[in-house]
Amino acid sequence: MEAMKSWLDIDRDSHFSIHNIPFGIVSTKAKSQPHPATAIGGYALDLQIFSQNNGFASLSIIQPHQAVFSQPTLNAFAALGRPMHRVVREYLQSVLLANGPFPQILRDNQILRNAALIPLKDCQTHLPLQIGDYTDFYAGLHHAYNVGVLFRGPQNALQPNYKHLPVGYHGRASSVVVSGTPIRRPNGQILSNPAAEPKQPVMSPSRKMDIELELGCFVCKPSALGEPVSIDDAPQHLFGVVLMNDWSARDIQAWEYVPLGPFNSKNFGTSISPWIVLMDALEPYAAVGIHNDVKLMPYLDEGDRKSHFAIDLSVTLTTATGNTSTISRTSAKNLLFSFPQMLAHHTIGGCPFNVGDLMGSGTISGETKAEKGCLLEQTENGKVEIELEGGERRKFLEDGDVVSITGCCGKQGALVGFGECTGRLEPAVQLKGSSPV
Amino acid sequence: MEAMKSWLDIDRDSHFSIHNIPFGIVSTKAKSQPHPATAIGGYALDLQIFSQNNGFASLSIIQPHQAVFSQPTLNAFAALGRPMHRVVREYLQSVLLANGPFPQILRDNQILRNAALIPLKDCQTHLPLQIGDYTDFYAGLHHAYNVGVLFRGPQNALQPNYKHLPVGYHGRASSVVVSGTPIRRPNGQILSNPAAEPKQPVMSPSRKMDIELELGCFVCKPSALGEPVSIDDAPQHLFGVVLMNDWSARDIQAWEYVPLGPFNSKNFGTSISPWIVLMDALEPYAAVGIHNDVKLMPYLDEGDRKSHFAIDLSVTLTTATGNTSTISRTSAKNLLFSFPQMLAHHTIGGCPFNVGDLMGSGTISGETKAEKGCLLEQTENGKVEIELEGGERRKFLEDGDVVSITGCCGKQGALVGFGECTGRLEPAVQLKGSSPV
């Protein structure tokens, strides 16, 4: 694939090259109502201003739908469907292209350039869609195996169902927040001494605060109650991908999760990156995931379709003293099931979807230690410490720690990246009657 | 409590006496846009027509807010808060009261009576609120114990955490439907022979279709990320109560639920009754629940507060041949944790709530066989059959079965009831490659 070049000056390291054209929701000091934008280099292109000033004059097919660019979320744009996302993205690329067909739209229109191209540092980003339902899967096989070994040993590490279906649980949509939102350490019931009988919980700020490196995928096409989405149709239901940090309180989880699954250990905050990278933008980086040695049932069988993505992922931890360490590097290929498979499984019994519903991949870990996507794995549930820059060490997160996930595909000068999914851990609320951390 | 009497002719067996005044969303042939109403005897009082025709002329405090009665859901009305719900309910009671203070508003206003009082049989009911998030708890102690005995024996029937906190899981908001919506038997992965090793699932329509008798409670006050709702404040966050049938596919559940909880076994449909009975209407029937012999942590301690309700519940099953059998009768008192306790627990770690969020109680079973709230318990997971009227028998539900839950408080002539939560089980979608049922 030959790199395209824009007339706009774009840093070669920018995640938002002309090959990307992600969609998000921003506000500025001058315009406090959140509204859609795309990111290009160091700028947000304000799509509300762009559309209201004839920016789409040369794309007649979008003109009856331009109200979608004045909405406070991307749900209406998403609902236009993948073919329309494609033409809008390709049109914006052609508007931004050096020697492109539409120089009069933006390049030579200094008034619109001044109004619609806003430095990213002057934009606040917001949750890109209103999320109806959020589901978190568990498709990172190496993660599931590593965690299984910790709790059940290598012989029984994976549950019998694990390779037959994408295991998942319903998450809490209300606690999904945009990158940059501070995350408060949760209070909750934990066992100070898990081995003691009878088991006696105490109320405490979580002592085992963790992160989970994940991808999230938004749905852009509704499906009705009782109507499964087939594996062949599933890709047309997917809007785009974000980075996700599924913050987790391991000690609250250990006590609460039997028999109905994770609950308060997960619902105090799930961070996502603000810019949705469209499925079309990821297409050139399509890849196969982890080979599944089980013969899948027809409703999950994708054949040879490459429905994973070669996204390079990394996680940094910046401590309160300002030291930044990379604590994990891996690839989004490390998944056993793809988003189309997740959607096909989720709907096989008739569960309905709305535009804006979100699916998380589950924690993505590679096979080696440096590729593990959460601290639970890296520290063997707090048994060993990891070493950070500046001589600091961690078993789990401390208050003031900032965790940032980044992800990117492609080559310098033509990167398709996600920017950053970041959050700072704040101290717990002080409760009466809770034990000290 | 002395019974009030209305000038409107109300059947003594009506669930919708003047003591009730529940809120719902209806549409009619003449007015197809869903809008708010209350149920009174055999009528819906159309609150949009009522408010637009000076029905609230003698309640000045609601006048700035009357747009809430033209919304397609009750979210805006709910968001006005419990004090406002109380004055609106009491005002409507006074408008409907024989010898009440406002005869001119409705009783003597034949034009408005003709326009606003619509026979319930001519109304279609709709989902009363837009549900942001739905959580299902497991607070029916007898149910949890009975199910625990089936799977783990009497010694380990209850998990160690069970009495310390209200165990729950995040459900699927998109699959909550209003009473009357047909429910399709889900297809899914099940084990034909659970004892065989290695475990080999097949794709099949569920062979173990079940119901769960529950209450649902809607939240009317938002709470922010990171901000717990205290046990003392929790009652002010509750809007009202509905009946709920948490349809369940036991065989899909058994295979999928380890380790992250129920998923496709629950998300194909959850039915709720259409009329929300306000917390104030239930107040006269406040009761204590099941005694908890564990000392609760302060954040869950309600002291002597009666925060359960003496609602008589029953479940009928009508087969395709038309025979109707009552398969369970019990009381809503059979819960170990109350809705305020559920909300306090749900938010202790900082999980945020929105107006319209829904909490389910978990299956409500009494101590005796006739009081069991699901077929799993009644048939010991399909080991014994229950006998129905007309000589029919069931282990689990058959296609065409109609299940109806009813619930009511109080005495004839002054009933505070929920009407009915009903649904008919439809045959599964035919998939390629699925085994016969």
Short mmCIF file of N, CA and C in Angstrom, two decimals, chain A residues 130 132-138 152 159-161 164-175 177 181-189 199-203 225-228 255-264 266-269 297-300 345-354 357 429 431-433, chain B residues 130-138 152 159-161 164-175 177 181-189 199-203 225-228 255-264 266-269 297-300 345-354 357 429 431-433:
data_model
loop_
_atom_site.label_atom_id
_atom_site.label_comp_id
_atom_site.label_asym_id
_atom_site.label_seq_id
_atom_site.Cartn_x
_atom_site.Cartn_y
_atom_site.Cartn_z
N GLN A 130 -23.28 6.96 22.90
CA GLN A 130 -24.08 6.56 24.05
C GLN A 130 -24.18 5.04 24.01
N GLY A 132 -25.56 1.59 24.97
CA GLY A 132 -26.75 0.94 25.52
C GLY A 132 -26.34 -0.20 26.44
N ASP A 133 -25.68 -1.18 25.89
CA ASP A 133 -25.20 -2.32 26.67
C ASP A 133 -23.73 -2.54 26.37
N TYR A 134 -23.04 -2.99 27.38
CA TYR A 134 -21.61 -3.27 27.26
C TYR A 134 -21.36 -4.70 27.71
N THR A 135 -20.68 -5.46 26.87
CA THR A 135 -20.35 -6.85 27.17
C THR A 135 -18.84 -7.01 27.14
N ASP A 136 -18.31 -7.70 28.11
CA ASP A 136 -16.88 -7.95 28.10
C ASP A 136 -16.62 -9.44 27.89
N PHE A 137 -15.84 -9.74 26.85
CA PHE A 137 -15.49 -11.13 26.58
C PHE A 137 -14.16 -11.48 27.25
N TYR A 138 -13.67 -12.64 26.95
CA TYR A 138 -12.53 -13.22 27.67
C TYR A 138 -11.71 -14.00 26.64
N ARG A 152 -5.89 -22.60 39.34
CA ARG A 152 -6.27 -24.01 39.27
C ARG A 152 -5.14 -24.92 38.82
N GLN A 159 -11.15 -23.64 31.30
CA GLN A 159 -12.41 -24.35 31.56
C GLN A 159 -12.82 -25.11 30.29
N PRO A 160 -13.64 -26.17 30.47
CA PRO A 160 -14.01 -27.00 29.31
C PRO A 160 -14.70 -26.24 28.18
N ASN A 161 -15.42 -25.16 28.52
CA ASN A 161 -16.14 -24.42 27.48
C ASN A 161 -15.25 -23.45 26.70
N HIS A 164 -14.70 -23.57 22.92
CA HIS A 164 -15.90 -23.83 22.12
C HIS A 164 -16.71 -22.57 21.85
N LEU A 165 -16.61 -21.61 22.74
CA LEU A 165 -17.42 -20.40 22.58
C LEU A 165 -16.66 -19.24 23.20
N PRO A 166 -16.92 -18.01 22.69
CA PRO A 166 -16.31 -16.85 23.35
C PRO A 166 -17.01 -16.58 24.68
N VAL A 167 -16.33 -16.94 25.76
CA VAL A 167 -16.89 -16.71 27.09
C VAL A 167 -16.96 -15.20 27.34
N GLY A 168 -18.05 -14.74 27.91
CA GLY A 168 -18.19 -13.32 28.21
C GLY A 168 -19.20 -13.09 29.30
N TYR A 169 -19.28 -11.85 29.74
CA TYR A 169 -20.28 -11.47 30.74
C TYR A 169 -20.78 -10.08 30.40
N HIS A 170 -22.00 -9.81 30.86
CA HIS A 170 -22.56 -8.47 30.70
C HIS A 170 -21.83 -7.53 31.65
N GLY A 171 -21.32 -6.42 31.11
CA GLY A 171 -20.66 -5.42 31.94
C GLY A 171 -21.61 -4.28 32.27
N ARG A 172 -21.06 -3.23 32.83
CA ARG A 172 -21.87 -2.08 33.27
C ARG A 172 -21.63 -0.92 32.31
N ALA A 173 -22.63 -0.62 31.49
CA ALA A 173 -22.46 0.45 30.50
C ALA A 173 -22.25 1.80 31.17
N SER A 174 -22.90 2.05 32.30
CA SER A 174 -22.83 3.38 32.91
C SER A 174 -21.44 3.73 33.41
N SER A 175 -20.60 2.73 33.60
CA SER A 175 -19.27 3.02 34.14
C SER A 175 -18.19 3.03 33.06
N VAL A 177 -16.07 5.08 30.67
CA VAL A 177 -15.71 6.50 30.65
C VAL A 177 -14.63 6.73 29.60
N THR A 181 -10.51 10.34 32.24
CA THR A 181 -11.38 10.40 33.42
C THR A 181 -10.66 9.74 34.60
N PRO A 182 -10.53 10.43 35.75
CA PRO A 182 -9.88 9.78 36.90
C PRO A 182 -10.71 8.59 37.38
N ILE A 183 -10.00 7.58 37.84
CA ILE A 183 -10.64 6.36 38.35
C ILE A 183 -10.38 6.29 39.85
N ARG A 184 -11.44 6.15 40.61
CA ARG A 184 -11.30 6.09 42.06
C ARG A 184 -11.14 4.64 42.49
N ARG A 185 -10.17 4.41 43.35
CA ARG A 185 -10.01 3.06 43.93
C ARG A 185 -11.30 2.68 44.64
N PRO A 186 -11.89 1.55 44.32
CA PRO A 186 -13.17 1.21 44.95
C PRO A 186 -13.00 0.66 46.36
N ASN A 187 -13.95 0.96 47.22
CA ASN A 187 -14.12 0.21 48.46
C ASN A 187 -14.95 -1.03 48.16
N GLY A 188 -14.78 -2.03 48.98
CA GLY A 188 -15.59 -3.21 48.80
C GLY A 188 -15.26 -4.28 49.83
N GLN A 189 -16.06 -5.33 49.80
CA GLN A 189 -15.80 -6.47 50.70
C GLN A 189 -14.63 -7.27 50.15
N LYS A 199 -15.03 -17.93 56.45
CA LYS A 199 -14.56 -16.74 55.74
C LYS A 199 -15.25 -15.49 56.28
N GLN A 200 -14.45 -14.48 56.60
CA GLN A 200 -14.99 -13.27 57.22
C GLN A 200 -14.48 -12.06 56.44
N PRO A 201 -15.34 -11.45 55.64
CA PRO A 201 -14.87 -10.31 54.86
C PRO A 201 -14.73 -9.05 55.71
N VAL A 202 -13.88 -8.15 55.25
CA VAL A 202 -13.80 -6.80 55.82
C VAL A 202 -14.10 -5.80 54.70
N MET A 203 -14.50 -4.60 55.13
CA MET A 203 -14.70 -3.51 54.16
C MET A 203 -13.39 -2.76 54.05
N LEU A 225 -34.79 -8.66 18.92
CA LEU A 225 -35.00 -9.77 19.85
C LEU A 225 -35.37 -11.02 19.06
N GLY A 226 -34.67 -12.10 19.32
CA GLY A 226 -35.00 -13.36 18.67
C GLY A 226 -34.34 -13.57 17.32
N GLU A 227 -33.54 -12.60 16.86
CA GLU A 227 -32.96 -12.71 15.51
C GLU A 227 -31.44 -12.78 15.58
N PRO A 228 -30.85 -13.96 15.41
CA PRO A 228 -29.39 -14.07 15.44
C PRO A 228 -28.74 -13.31 14.28
N TRP A 255 -13.74 -12.48 46.06
CA TRP A 255 -14.78 -12.76 47.08
C TRP A 255 -16.18 -12.76 46.49
N GLU A 256 -16.44 -11.90 45.51
CA GLU A 256 -17.82 -11.72 45.04
C GLU A 256 -18.21 -12.61 43.88
N TYR A 257 -17.23 -13.17 43.13
CA TYR A 257 -17.58 -13.61 41.78
C TYR A 257 -18.25 -14.97 41.69
N VAL A 258 -18.25 -15.74 42.77
CA VAL A 258 -18.93 -17.04 42.75
C VAL A 258 -20.37 -16.86 43.24
N PRO A 259 -21.40 -17.32 42.53
CA PRO A 259 -21.35 -18.05 41.26
C PRO A 259 -21.75 -17.21 40.04
N LEU A 260 -21.95 -15.90 40.18
CA LEU A 260 -22.57 -15.16 39.08
C LEU A 260 -21.62 -14.25 38.32
N GLY A 261 -20.32 -14.29 38.66
CA GLY A 261 -19.35 -13.54 37.85
C GLY A 261 -18.93 -12.22 38.47
N PRO A 262 -18.03 -11.50 37.78
CA PRO A 262 -17.50 -10.23 38.29
C PRO A 262 -18.60 -9.16 38.36
N PHE A 263 -18.52 -8.31 39.36
CA PHE A 263 -19.59 -7.32 39.56
C PHE A 263 -18.96 -5.99 40.02
N ASN A 264 -18.91 -5.75 41.33
CA ASN A 264 -18.32 -4.49 41.79
C ASN A 264 -16.81 -4.41 41.53
N LYS A 266 -15.52 -4.67 38.83
CA LYS A 266 -15.35 -4.18 37.46
C LYS A 266 -16.16 -2.91 37.18
N ASN A 267 -17.18 -2.62 37.97
CA ASN A 267 -18.12 -1.58 37.55
C ASN A 267 -17.84 -0.19 38.12
N PHE A 268 -16.61 0.06 38.57
CA PHE A 268 -16.24 1.37 39.09
C PHE A 268 -15.54 2.22 38.03
N GLY A 269 -15.36 1.67 36.83
CA GLY A 269 -14.75 2.45 35.76
C GLY A 269 -14.08 1.56 34.72
N MET A 297 -18.42 -24.81 15.92
CA MET A 297 -19.74 -25.01 15.32
C MET A 297 -19.93 -24.02 14.15
N PRO A 298 -20.83 -24.37 13.23
CA PRO A 298 -20.99 -23.53 12.02
C PRO A 298 -21.26 -22.05 12.34
N TYR A 299 -22.00 -21.76 13.40
CA TYR A 299 -22.36 -20.35 13.64
C TYR A 299 -21.16 -19.52 14.05
N LEU A 300 -20.04 -20.15 14.37
CA LEU A 300 -18.82 -19.43 14.75
C LEU A 300 -17.70 -19.59 13.73
N HIS A 345 -21.96 -15.17 18.50
CA HIS A 345 -22.28 -15.94 19.70
C HIS A 345 -23.29 -15.19 20.58
N HIS A 346 -23.08 -13.90 20.74
CA HIS A 346 -23.91 -13.09 21.64
C HIS A 346 -25.37 -13.11 21.21
N THR A 347 -25.59 -13.23 19.89
CA THR A 347 -26.95 -13.15 19.36
C THR A 347 -27.54 -14.50 18.99
N ILE A 348 -26.79 -15.58 19.17
CA ILE A 348 -27.28 -16.89 18.69
C ILE A 348 -28.58 -17.28 19.37
N GLY A 349 -28.77 -16.85 20.62
CA GLY A 349 -30.00 -17.17 21.33
C GLY A 349 -31.08 -16.11 21.18
N GLY A 350 -30.76 -15.02 20.46
CA GLY A 350 -31.77 -14.00 20.23
C GLY A 350 -31.57 -12.70 20.97
N CYS A 351 -30.44 -12.52 21.65
CA CYS A 351 -30.19 -11.27 22.36
C CYS A 351 -30.15 -10.10 21.37
N PRO A 352 -30.93 -9.05 21.59
CA PRO A 352 -30.95 -7.93 20.66
C PRO A 352 -29.81 -6.93 20.90
N PHE A 353 -29.39 -6.28 19.84
CA PHE A 353 -28.36 -5.22 19.92
C PHE A 353 -28.92 -3.90 19.45
N ASN A 354 -28.40 -2.84 20.05
CA ASN A 354 -28.70 -1.48 19.61
C ASN A 354 -27.43 -0.83 19.09
N ASP A 357 -23.92 -0.24 21.18
CA ASP A 357 -23.51 -1.29 22.11
C ASP A 357 -22.03 -1.59 21.91
N VAL A 429 -12.74 6.66 48.38
CA VAL A 429 -13.59 7.43 49.28
C VAL A 429 -13.39 6.89 50.70
N LEU A 431 -14.70 5.72 53.99
CA LEU A 431 -15.97 5.25 54.55
C LEU A 431 -15.81 5.05 56.05
N LYS A 432 -16.92 5.19 56.77
CA LYS A 432 -16.90 4.79 58.17
C LYS A 432 -16.74 3.26 58.21
N GLY A 433 -15.91 2.79 59.13
CA GLY A 433 -15.86 1.35 59.37
C GLY A 433 -15.06 0.56 58.37
N GLN B 130 -36.95 3.86 29.62
CA GLN B 130 -35.75 3.45 28.87
C GLN B 130 -34.74 3.01 29.90
N ILE B 131 -34.32 1.76 29.79
CA ILE B 131 -33.46 1.16 30.81
C ILE B 131 -32.01 1.33 30.39
N GLY B 132 -31.23 2.04 31.20
CA GLY B 132 -29.82 2.20 30.89
C GLY B 132 -29.06 0.92 31.19
N ASP B 133 -29.07 0.53 32.44
CA ASP B 133 -28.42 -0.72 32.87
C ASP B 133 -29.40 -1.53 33.69
N TYR B 134 -29.27 -2.82 33.57
CA TYR B 134 -30.13 -3.76 34.31
C TYR B 134 -29.22 -4.73 35.08
N THR B 135 -29.49 -4.84 36.35
CA THR B 135 -28.73 -5.76 37.21
C THR B 135 -29.68 -6.76 37.83
N ASP B 136 -29.29 -8.00 37.86
CA ASP B 136 -30.13 -9.01 38.48
C ASP B 136 -29.42 -9.56 39.72
N PHE B 137 -30.10 -9.44 40.85
CA PHE B 137 -29.55 -9.98 42.09
C PHE B 137 -30.04 -11.41 42.31
N TYR B 138 -29.72 -11.93 43.47
CA TYR B 138 -29.91 -13.36 43.77
C TYR B 138 -30.32 -13.45 45.24
N ARG B 152 -24.71 -28.84 44.68
CA ARG B 152 -23.56 -29.04 45.57
C ARG B 152 -23.91 -29.78 46.86
N GLN B 159 -23.01 -20.36 48.96
CA GLN B 159 -21.59 -19.97 48.86
C GLN B 159 -21.22 -19.11 50.06
N PRO B 160 -19.91 -19.07 50.41
CA PRO B 160 -19.50 -18.33 51.63
C PRO B 160 -19.88 -16.85 51.61
N ASN B 161 -19.95 -16.26 50.43
CA ASN B 161 -20.27 -14.82 50.38
C ASN B 161 -21.77 -14.53 50.50
N HIS B 164 -23.30 -12.32 53.23
CA HIS B 164 -22.56 -11.09 53.55
C HIS B 164 -22.89 -9.94 52.60
N LEU B 165 -23.28 -10.28 51.40
CA LEU B 165 -23.55 -9.24 50.41
C LEU B 165 -24.63 -9.73 49.45
N PRO B 166 -25.40 -8.82 48.87
CA PRO B 166 -26.35 -9.25 47.85
C PRO B 166 -25.61 -9.61 46.56
N VAL B 167 -25.49 -10.90 46.32
CA VAL B 167 -24.83 -11.38 45.10
C VAL B 167 -25.67 -10.97 43.90
N GLY B 168 -25.02 -10.51 42.87
CA GLY B 168 -25.74 -10.11 41.67
C GLY B 168 -24.84 -10.14 40.46
N TYR B 169 -25.43 -9.94 39.30
CA TYR B 169 -24.65 -9.85 38.06
C TYR B 169 -25.31 -8.82 37.15
N HIS B 170 -24.49 -8.26 36.27
CA HIS B 170 -25.01 -7.33 35.29
C HIS B 170 -25.82 -8.10 34.25
N GLY B 171 -27.05 -7.67 34.02
CA GLY B 171 -27.89 -8.32 33.02
C GLY B 171 -27.85 -7.55 31.71
N ARG B 172 -28.72 -7.91 30.79
CA ARG B 172 -28.75 -7.29 29.47
C ARG B 172 -29.97 -6.38 29.36
N ALA B 173 -29.73 -5.06 29.38
CA ALA B 173 -30.85 -4.11 29.35
C ALA B 173 -31.66 -4.24 28.07
N SER B 174 -31.00 -4.51 26.95
CA SER B 174 -31.70 -4.50 25.66
C SER B 174 -32.73 -5.61 25.56
N SER B 175 -32.62 -6.64 26.37
CA SER B 175 -33.55 -7.76 26.25
C SER B 175 -34.67 -7.71 27.29
N VAL B 177 -38.24 -6.73 28.17
CA VAL B 177 -39.41 -6.44 27.34
C VAL B 177 -40.65 -6.35 28.21
N THR B 181 -44.96 -9.52 25.34
CA THR B 181 -44.02 -9.75 24.24
C THR B 181 -43.70 -11.26 24.17
N PRO B 182 -43.86 -11.86 22.99
CA PRO B 182 -43.53 -13.30 22.88
C PRO B 182 -42.04 -13.52 23.12
N ILE B 183 -41.72 -14.64 23.73
CA ILE B 183 -40.33 -15.00 24.02
C ILE B 183 -39.99 -16.21 23.18
N ARG B 184 -38.89 -16.11 22.43
CA ARG B 184 -38.49 -17.20 21.56
C ARG B 184 -37.53 -18.11 22.31
N ARG B 185 -37.79 -19.40 22.24
CA ARG B 185 -36.85 -20.37 22.83
C ARG B 185 -35.48 -20.16 22.19
N PRO B 186 -34.43 -19.95 22.99
CA PRO B 186 -33.12 -19.69 22.39
C PRO B 186 -32.43 -20.96 21.91
N ASN B 187 -31.69 -20.82 20.83
CA ASN B 187 -30.69 -21.83 20.47
C ASN B 187 -29.40 -21.52 21.24
N GLY B 188 -28.61 -22.54 21.45
CA GLY B 188 -27.34 -22.30 22.10
C GLY B 188 -26.55 -23.58 22.27
N GLN B 189 -25.34 -23.42 22.74
CA GLN B 189 -24.50 -24.60 23.01
C GLN B 189 -24.95 -25.25 24.31
N LYS B 199 -15.80 -33.02 27.33
CA LYS B 199 -17.12 -32.42 27.15
C LYS B 199 -17.27 -31.92 25.71
N GLN B 200 -18.37 -32.30 25.08
CA GLN B 200 -18.57 -31.96 23.67
C GLN B 200 -19.95 -31.33 23.51
N PRO B 201 -19.99 -30.02 23.33
CA PRO B 201 -21.30 -29.37 23.23
C PRO B 201 -21.94 -29.61 21.86
N VAL B 202 -23.27 -29.52 21.82
CA VAL B 202 -24.00 -29.50 20.55
C VAL B 202 -24.79 -28.20 20.48
N MET B 203 -25.15 -27.80 19.28
CA MET B 203 -26.03 -26.65 19.09
C MET B 203 -27.46 -27.13 19.09
N LEU B 225 -20.20 8.51 39.16
CA LEU B 225 -19.04 7.62 39.24
C LEU B 225 -18.23 7.96 40.49
N GLY B 226 -17.94 6.95 41.29
CA GLY B 226 -17.12 7.17 42.47
C GLY B 226 -17.87 7.59 43.71
N GLU B 227 -19.21 7.73 43.61
CA GLU B 227 -19.99 8.24 44.75
C GLU B 227 -20.98 7.18 45.24
N PRO B 228 -20.68 6.53 46.35
CA PRO B 228 -21.61 5.52 46.87
C PRO B 228 -22.94 6.16 47.33
N TRP B 255 -23.57 -24.87 30.81
CA TRP B 255 -22.35 -25.00 30.02
C TRP B 255 -21.56 -23.68 29.96
N GLU B 256 -22.25 -22.55 29.92
CA GLU B 256 -21.57 -21.28 29.65
C GLU B 256 -21.09 -20.55 30.90
N TYR B 257 -21.66 -20.85 32.08
CA TYR B 257 -21.58 -19.85 33.17
C TYR B 257 -20.25 -19.85 33.93
N VAL B 258 -19.40 -20.85 33.75
CA VAL B 258 -18.11 -20.85 34.42
C VAL B 258 -17.06 -20.23 33.51
N PRO B 259 -16.28 -19.22 33.95
CA PRO B 259 -16.29 -18.65 35.29
C PRO B 259 -16.95 -17.28 35.39
N LEU B 260 -17.58 -16.77 34.34
CA LEU B 260 -17.99 -15.36 34.36
C LEU B 260 -19.48 -15.13 34.55
N GLY B 261 -20.25 -16.21 34.79
CA GLY B 261 -21.66 -16.03 35.11
C GLY B 261 -22.60 -16.25 33.94
N PRO B 262 -23.91 -16.10 34.19
CA PRO B 262 -24.93 -16.35 33.16
C PRO B 262 -24.83 -15.33 32.03
N PHE B 263 -25.10 -15.76 30.81
CA PHE B 263 -24.93 -14.87 29.66
C PHE B 263 -26.07 -15.12 28.67
N ASN B 264 -25.83 -15.96 27.66
CA ASN B 264 -26.90 -16.21 26.69
C ASN B 264 -28.08 -16.97 27.29
N LYS B 266 -29.70 -16.04 29.65
CA LYS B 266 -30.58 -15.04 30.27
C LYS B 266 -30.94 -13.89 29.33
N ASN B 267 -30.13 -13.66 28.28
CA ASN B 267 -30.29 -12.41 27.54
C ASN B 267 -31.19 -12.50 26.31
N PHE B 268 -32.04 -13.52 26.25
CA PHE B 268 -32.97 -13.64 25.12
C PHE B 268 -34.35 -13.07 25.47
N GLY B 269 -34.52 -12.56 26.70
CA GLY B 269 -35.81 -11.97 27.06
C GLY B 269 -36.04 -11.99 28.56
N MET B 297 -22.19 -5.57 57.47
CA MET B 297 -21.35 -4.39 57.56
C MET B 297 -22.22 -3.14 57.59
N PRO B 298 -21.69 -2.05 58.15
CA PRO B 298 -22.50 -0.83 58.30
C PRO B 298 -23.16 -0.35 57.00
N TYR B 299 -22.47 -0.50 55.87
CA TYR B 299 -23.04 0.05 54.63
C TYR B 299 -24.29 -0.70 54.18
N LEU B 300 -24.54 -1.87 54.77
CA LEU B 300 -25.73 -2.66 54.43
C LEU B 300 -26.74 -2.72 55.56
N HIS B 345 -25.09 -1.70 48.04
CA HIS B 345 -23.98 -2.59 47.67
C HIS B 345 -23.48 -2.29 46.26
N HIS B 346 -24.40 -2.08 45.35
CA HIS B 346 -24.05 -1.89 43.94
C HIS B 346 -23.16 -0.66 43.77
N THR B 347 -23.35 0.35 44.63
CA THR B 347 -22.63 1.62 44.48
C THR B 347 -21.47 1.77 45.45
N ILE B 348 -21.23 0.80 46.31
CA ILE B 348 -20.21 0.97 47.37
C ILE B 348 -18.82 1.20 46.76
N GLY B 349 -18.58 0.63 45.59
CA GLY B 349 -17.28 0.82 44.94
C GLY B 349 -17.27 1.98 43.97
N GLY B 350 -18.41 2.64 43.79
CA GLY B 350 -18.46 3.81 42.92
C GLY B 350 -19.19 3.63 41.61
N CYS B 351 -19.87 2.50 41.43
CA CYS B 351 -20.62 2.29 40.18
C CYS B 351 -21.72 3.35 40.05
N PRO B 352 -21.77 4.06 38.92
CA PRO B 352 -22.79 5.11 38.76
C PRO B 352 -24.13 4.55 38.29
N PHE B 353 -25.20 5.25 38.69
CA PHE B 353 -26.56 4.90 38.25
C PHE B 353 -27.17 6.04 37.46
N ASN B 354 -28.02 5.68 36.52
CA ASN B 354 -28.82 6.64 35.79
C ASN B 354 -30.30 6.41 36.08
N ASP B 357 -32.44 2.95 35.46
CA ASP B 357 -31.74 1.67 35.70
C ASP B 357 -32.65 0.75 36.51
N VAL B 429 -35.82 -20.40 16.57
CA VAL B 429 -35.42 -20.19 15.17
C VAL B 429 -34.76 -21.48 14.68
N LEU B 431 -32.00 -23.28 12.88
CA LEU B 431 -30.64 -23.02 12.42
C LEU B 431 -30.14 -24.22 11.65
N LYS B 432 -29.22 -23.94 10.73
CA LYS B 432 -28.52 -25.06 10.09
C LYS B 432 -27.64 -25.73 11.14
N GLY B 433 -27.63 -27.03 11.16
CA GLY B 433 -26.67 -27.73 12.00
C GLY B 433 -27.04 -27.85 13.46
#
